[in-house]
CSV table of C-alpha atoms in Angstrom, one decimal:
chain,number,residue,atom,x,y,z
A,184,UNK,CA,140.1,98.3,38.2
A,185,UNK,CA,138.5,98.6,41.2
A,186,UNK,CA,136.2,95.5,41.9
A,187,UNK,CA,132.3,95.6,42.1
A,188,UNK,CA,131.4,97.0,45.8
A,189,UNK,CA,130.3,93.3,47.7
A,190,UNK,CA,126.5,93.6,48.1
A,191,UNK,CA,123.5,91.5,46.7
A,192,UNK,CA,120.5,93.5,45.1
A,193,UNK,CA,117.3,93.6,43.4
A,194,UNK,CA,116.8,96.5,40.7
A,195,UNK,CA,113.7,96.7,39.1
A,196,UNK,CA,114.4,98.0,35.6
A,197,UNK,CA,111.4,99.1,33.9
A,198,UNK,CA,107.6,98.4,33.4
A,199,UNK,CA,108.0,98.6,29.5
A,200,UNK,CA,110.9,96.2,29.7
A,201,UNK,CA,109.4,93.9,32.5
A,202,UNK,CA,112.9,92.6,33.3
A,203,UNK,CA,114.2,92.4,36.7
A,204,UNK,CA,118.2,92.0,37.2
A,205,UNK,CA,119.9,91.2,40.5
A,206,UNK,CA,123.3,91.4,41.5
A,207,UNK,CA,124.8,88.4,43.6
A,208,UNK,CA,128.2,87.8,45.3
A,209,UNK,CA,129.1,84.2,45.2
A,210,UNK,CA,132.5,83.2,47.5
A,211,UNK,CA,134.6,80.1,46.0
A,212,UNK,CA,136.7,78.7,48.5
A,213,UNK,CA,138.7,75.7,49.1
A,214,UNK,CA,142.5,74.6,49.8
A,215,UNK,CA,145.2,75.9,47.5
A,216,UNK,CA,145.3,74.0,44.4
A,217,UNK,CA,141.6,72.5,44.3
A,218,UNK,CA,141.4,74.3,40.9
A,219,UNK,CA,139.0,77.3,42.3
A,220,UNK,CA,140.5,79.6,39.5
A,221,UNK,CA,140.0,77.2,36.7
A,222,UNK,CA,136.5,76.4,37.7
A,223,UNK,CA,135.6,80.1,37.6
A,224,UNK,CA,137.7,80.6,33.9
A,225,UNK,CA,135.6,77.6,32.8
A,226,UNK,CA,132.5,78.9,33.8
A,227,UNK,CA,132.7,82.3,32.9
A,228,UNK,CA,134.8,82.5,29.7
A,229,UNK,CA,134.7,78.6,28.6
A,230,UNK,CA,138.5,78.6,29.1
A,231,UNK,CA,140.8,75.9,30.3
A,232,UNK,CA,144.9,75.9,31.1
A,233,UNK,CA,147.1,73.7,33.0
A,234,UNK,CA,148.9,76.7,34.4
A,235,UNK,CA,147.9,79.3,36.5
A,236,UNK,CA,149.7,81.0,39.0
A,237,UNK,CA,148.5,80.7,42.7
A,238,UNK,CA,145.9,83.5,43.6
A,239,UNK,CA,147.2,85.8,46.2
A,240,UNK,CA,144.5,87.3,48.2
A,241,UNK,CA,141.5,87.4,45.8
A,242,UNK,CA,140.4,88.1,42.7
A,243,UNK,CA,137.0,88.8,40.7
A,244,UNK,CA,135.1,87.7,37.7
A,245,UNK,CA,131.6,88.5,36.6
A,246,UNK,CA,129.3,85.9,35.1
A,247,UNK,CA,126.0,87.3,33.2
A,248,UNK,CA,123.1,84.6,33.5
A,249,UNK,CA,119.7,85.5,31.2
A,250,UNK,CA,117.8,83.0,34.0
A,251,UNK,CA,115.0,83.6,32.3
A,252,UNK,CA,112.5,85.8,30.4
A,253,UNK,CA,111.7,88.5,32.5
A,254,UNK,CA,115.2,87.8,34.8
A,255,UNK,CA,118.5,88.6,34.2
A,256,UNK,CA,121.2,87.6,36.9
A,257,UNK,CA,124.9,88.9,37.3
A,258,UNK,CA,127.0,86.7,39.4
A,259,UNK,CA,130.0,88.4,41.4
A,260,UNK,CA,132.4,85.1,41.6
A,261,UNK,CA,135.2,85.5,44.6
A,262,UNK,CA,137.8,83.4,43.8
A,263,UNK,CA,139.7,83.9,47.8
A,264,UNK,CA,143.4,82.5,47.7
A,265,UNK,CA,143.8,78.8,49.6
A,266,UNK,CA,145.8,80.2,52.4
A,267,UNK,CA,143.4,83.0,53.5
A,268,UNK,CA,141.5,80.8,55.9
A,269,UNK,CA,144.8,81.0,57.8
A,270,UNK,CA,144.6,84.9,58.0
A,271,UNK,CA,142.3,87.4,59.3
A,272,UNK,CA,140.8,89.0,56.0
A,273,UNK,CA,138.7,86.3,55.1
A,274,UNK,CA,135.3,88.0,57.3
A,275,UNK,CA,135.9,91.0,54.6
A,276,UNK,CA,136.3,89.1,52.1
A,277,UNK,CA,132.8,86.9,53.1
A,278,UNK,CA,130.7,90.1,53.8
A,279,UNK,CA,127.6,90.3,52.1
A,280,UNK,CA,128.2,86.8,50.0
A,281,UNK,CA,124.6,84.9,49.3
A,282,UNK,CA,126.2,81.6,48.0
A,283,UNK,CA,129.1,79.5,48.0
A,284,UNK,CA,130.9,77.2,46.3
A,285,UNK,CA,133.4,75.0,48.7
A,286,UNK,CA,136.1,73.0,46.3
A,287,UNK,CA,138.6,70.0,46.8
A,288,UNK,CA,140.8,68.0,45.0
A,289,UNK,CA,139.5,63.9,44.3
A,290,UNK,CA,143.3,63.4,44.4
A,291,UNK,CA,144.1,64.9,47.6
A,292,UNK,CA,142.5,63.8,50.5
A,293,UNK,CA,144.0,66.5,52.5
A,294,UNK,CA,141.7,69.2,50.6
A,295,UNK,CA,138.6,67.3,51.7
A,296,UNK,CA,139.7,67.1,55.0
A,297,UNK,CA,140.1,70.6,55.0
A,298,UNK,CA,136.5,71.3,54.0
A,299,UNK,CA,135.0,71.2,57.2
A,300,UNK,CA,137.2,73.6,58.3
A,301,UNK,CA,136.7,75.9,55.2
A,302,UNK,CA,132.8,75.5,55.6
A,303,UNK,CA,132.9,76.1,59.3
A,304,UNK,CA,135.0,79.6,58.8
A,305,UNK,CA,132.0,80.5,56.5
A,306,UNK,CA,129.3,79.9,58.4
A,307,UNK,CA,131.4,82.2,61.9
A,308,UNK,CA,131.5,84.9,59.4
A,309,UNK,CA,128.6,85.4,57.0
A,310,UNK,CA,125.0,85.0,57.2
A,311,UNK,CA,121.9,86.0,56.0
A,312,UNK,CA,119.6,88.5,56.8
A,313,UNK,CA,117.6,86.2,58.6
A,314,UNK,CA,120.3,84.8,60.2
A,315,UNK,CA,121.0,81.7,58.8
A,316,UNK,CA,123.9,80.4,57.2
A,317,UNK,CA,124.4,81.1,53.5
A,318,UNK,CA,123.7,77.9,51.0
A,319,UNK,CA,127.5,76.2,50.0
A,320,UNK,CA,127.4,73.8,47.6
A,321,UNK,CA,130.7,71.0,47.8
A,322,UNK,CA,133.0,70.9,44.2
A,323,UNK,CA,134.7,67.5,43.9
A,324,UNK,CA,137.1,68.5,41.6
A,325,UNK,CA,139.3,67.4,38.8
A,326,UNK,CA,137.2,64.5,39.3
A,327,UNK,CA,138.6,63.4,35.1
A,328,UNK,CA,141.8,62.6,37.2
A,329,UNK,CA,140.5,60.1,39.8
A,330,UNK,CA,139.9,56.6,38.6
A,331,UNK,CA,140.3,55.3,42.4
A,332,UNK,CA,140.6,56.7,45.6
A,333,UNK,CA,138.6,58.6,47.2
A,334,UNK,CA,136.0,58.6,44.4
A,335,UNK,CA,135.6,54.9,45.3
A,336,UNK,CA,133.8,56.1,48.4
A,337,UNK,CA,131.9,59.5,46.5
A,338,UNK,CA,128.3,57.7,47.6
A,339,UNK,CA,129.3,58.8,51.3
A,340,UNK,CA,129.5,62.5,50.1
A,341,UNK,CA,125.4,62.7,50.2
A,342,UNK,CA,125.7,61.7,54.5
A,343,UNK,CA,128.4,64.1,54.5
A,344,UNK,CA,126.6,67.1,53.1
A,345,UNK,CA,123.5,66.8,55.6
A,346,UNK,CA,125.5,66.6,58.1
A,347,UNK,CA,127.8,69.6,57.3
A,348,UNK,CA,124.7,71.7,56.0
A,349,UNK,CA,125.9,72.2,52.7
A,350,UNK,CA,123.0,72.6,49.9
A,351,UNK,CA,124.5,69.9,47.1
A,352,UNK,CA,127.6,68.7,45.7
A,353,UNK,CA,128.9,67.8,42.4
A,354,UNK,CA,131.4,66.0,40.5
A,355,UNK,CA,133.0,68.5,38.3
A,356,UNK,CA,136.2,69.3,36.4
A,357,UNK,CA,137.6,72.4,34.5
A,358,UNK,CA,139.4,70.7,32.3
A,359,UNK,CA,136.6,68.0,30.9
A,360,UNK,CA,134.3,71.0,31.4
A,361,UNK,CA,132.1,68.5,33.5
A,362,UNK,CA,129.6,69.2,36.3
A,363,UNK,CA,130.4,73.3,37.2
A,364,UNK,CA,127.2,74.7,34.6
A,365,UNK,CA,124.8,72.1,37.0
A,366,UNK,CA,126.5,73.4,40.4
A,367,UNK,CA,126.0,76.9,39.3
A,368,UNK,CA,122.4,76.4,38.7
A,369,UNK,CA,121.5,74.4,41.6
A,370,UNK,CA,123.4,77.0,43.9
A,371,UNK,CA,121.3,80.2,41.9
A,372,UNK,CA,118.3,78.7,42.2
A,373,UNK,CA,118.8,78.3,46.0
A,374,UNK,CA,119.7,81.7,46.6
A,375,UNK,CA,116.5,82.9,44.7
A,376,UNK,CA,114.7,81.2,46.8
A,377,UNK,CA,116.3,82.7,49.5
A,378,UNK,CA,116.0,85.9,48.3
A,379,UNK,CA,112.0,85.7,47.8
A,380,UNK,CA,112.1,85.4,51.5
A,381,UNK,CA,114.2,88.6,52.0
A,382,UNK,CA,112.4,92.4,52.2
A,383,UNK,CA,114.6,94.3,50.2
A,384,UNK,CA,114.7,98.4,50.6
A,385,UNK,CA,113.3,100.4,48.0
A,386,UNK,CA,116.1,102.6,46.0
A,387,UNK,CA,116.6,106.1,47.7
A,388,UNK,CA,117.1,109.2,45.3
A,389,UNK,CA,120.2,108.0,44.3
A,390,UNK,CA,119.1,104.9,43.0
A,391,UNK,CA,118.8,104.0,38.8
A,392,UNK,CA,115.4,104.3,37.7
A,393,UNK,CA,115.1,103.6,34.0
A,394,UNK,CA,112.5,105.7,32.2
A,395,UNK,CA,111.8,108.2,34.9
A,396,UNK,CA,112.9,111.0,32.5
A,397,UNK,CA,109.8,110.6,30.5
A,398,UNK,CA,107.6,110.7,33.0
A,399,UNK,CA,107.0,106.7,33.3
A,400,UNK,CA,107.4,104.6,36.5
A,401,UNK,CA,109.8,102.5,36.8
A,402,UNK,CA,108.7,99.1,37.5
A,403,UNK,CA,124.8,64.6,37.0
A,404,UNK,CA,123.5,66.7,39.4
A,405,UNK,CA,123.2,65.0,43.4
A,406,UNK,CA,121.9,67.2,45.7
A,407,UNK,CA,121.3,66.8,49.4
């Protein structure tokens, strides 16, 4: 199947219906083995296993958000294999992404060490329209399998993110289902926010107009 094409969008639905829906592409990077495809599995199906293979290259899931009332919000989730930041795909893979989600392992400290370098690699090769970098929010996963460690010193995380621009960072972990609902939502209402800000073209002739054929018109959460 081919995957949805990487673009964010508005689309007006109707006047009758006074929904709107909009279409976002959310990257989730990290290191290999920071639990990036059991975060999205949790999120999107409420799904947890011990074993996954490694993701090679990327993959795709969709995530359908009713945000409220009058908005409905599809999330297109990118969940881009650890070792791509060594290759040279990873500015297609980034292009036209609103939002990400950076991940490490509590248990490794080499995965947090390696975020800087992931976030860095973001912000060279994706921005927004109005030029500035897109918001990342910082996963500390599997966070149900650190007693000590590095989670002794998790406080320091709030300095970390201001200086590394990232919007806000969470505790979270697939397996205890903890913390990745939260980091979703703090990371979608920052890119609507962003997106208020953005002038988004109208629909040419190809675009879906619904109702046009009947002559109506269409119409623990830390942050930083």
């Amino acid at each position: 199947m081919r995957p949805f094409e990487p673009f964010s969008c508005l689309l007006v639905i109707s006047a009758a219906q006074g929904k709107k829906e909009h279409l976002y592409k959310i990257l989730v990077i990290g290191d290999l083995g920071t639990g990036k495809t059991s975060i999205i599995k949790r999120y999107v199906h409420q799904f947890f296993s011990p074993h996954y293979r490694a993701t090679i290259g990327v993959d795709f899931a969709l995530k359908v958000l009713n945000w409220d009332n009058s908005t409905t919000i599809r999330l297109q989730l990118w969940d881009i294999a650890g070792q791509e930041r060594f290759g040279n795909m990873t500015r297609v893979y980034y292009k036209e992404a609103v939002g990400a989600f950076v991940v490490f392992d509590v248990t490794r400290l080499s995965t947090f060490e390696a975020v800087q370098m992931w976030k860095a690699d973001l912000d060279n090769k994706v921005l927004l329209p109005n030029g500035k970098a897109i918001p990342a929010v910082l996963l500390a996963n599997k966070c149900d399998l650190a007693s000590e460690g590095f989670l002794g010193n998790i406080n320091q995380l709030d300095d970390y993110c201001r200086e590394k621009g990232f919007h806000a960072w969470f505790e979270t972990s697939a397996k205890e289902n903890i913390g990745i609902e939260e980091a979703a939502r703090s990371l979608v209402a920052k890119i609507l926010e962003n997106d208020e800000t953005i002038d988004h073209p109208q629909p040419d002739g190809d675009g879906i107009r619904v109702g046009e054929e009947d002559g109506r018109a269409p119409k623990k959460t830390k942050c930083c």
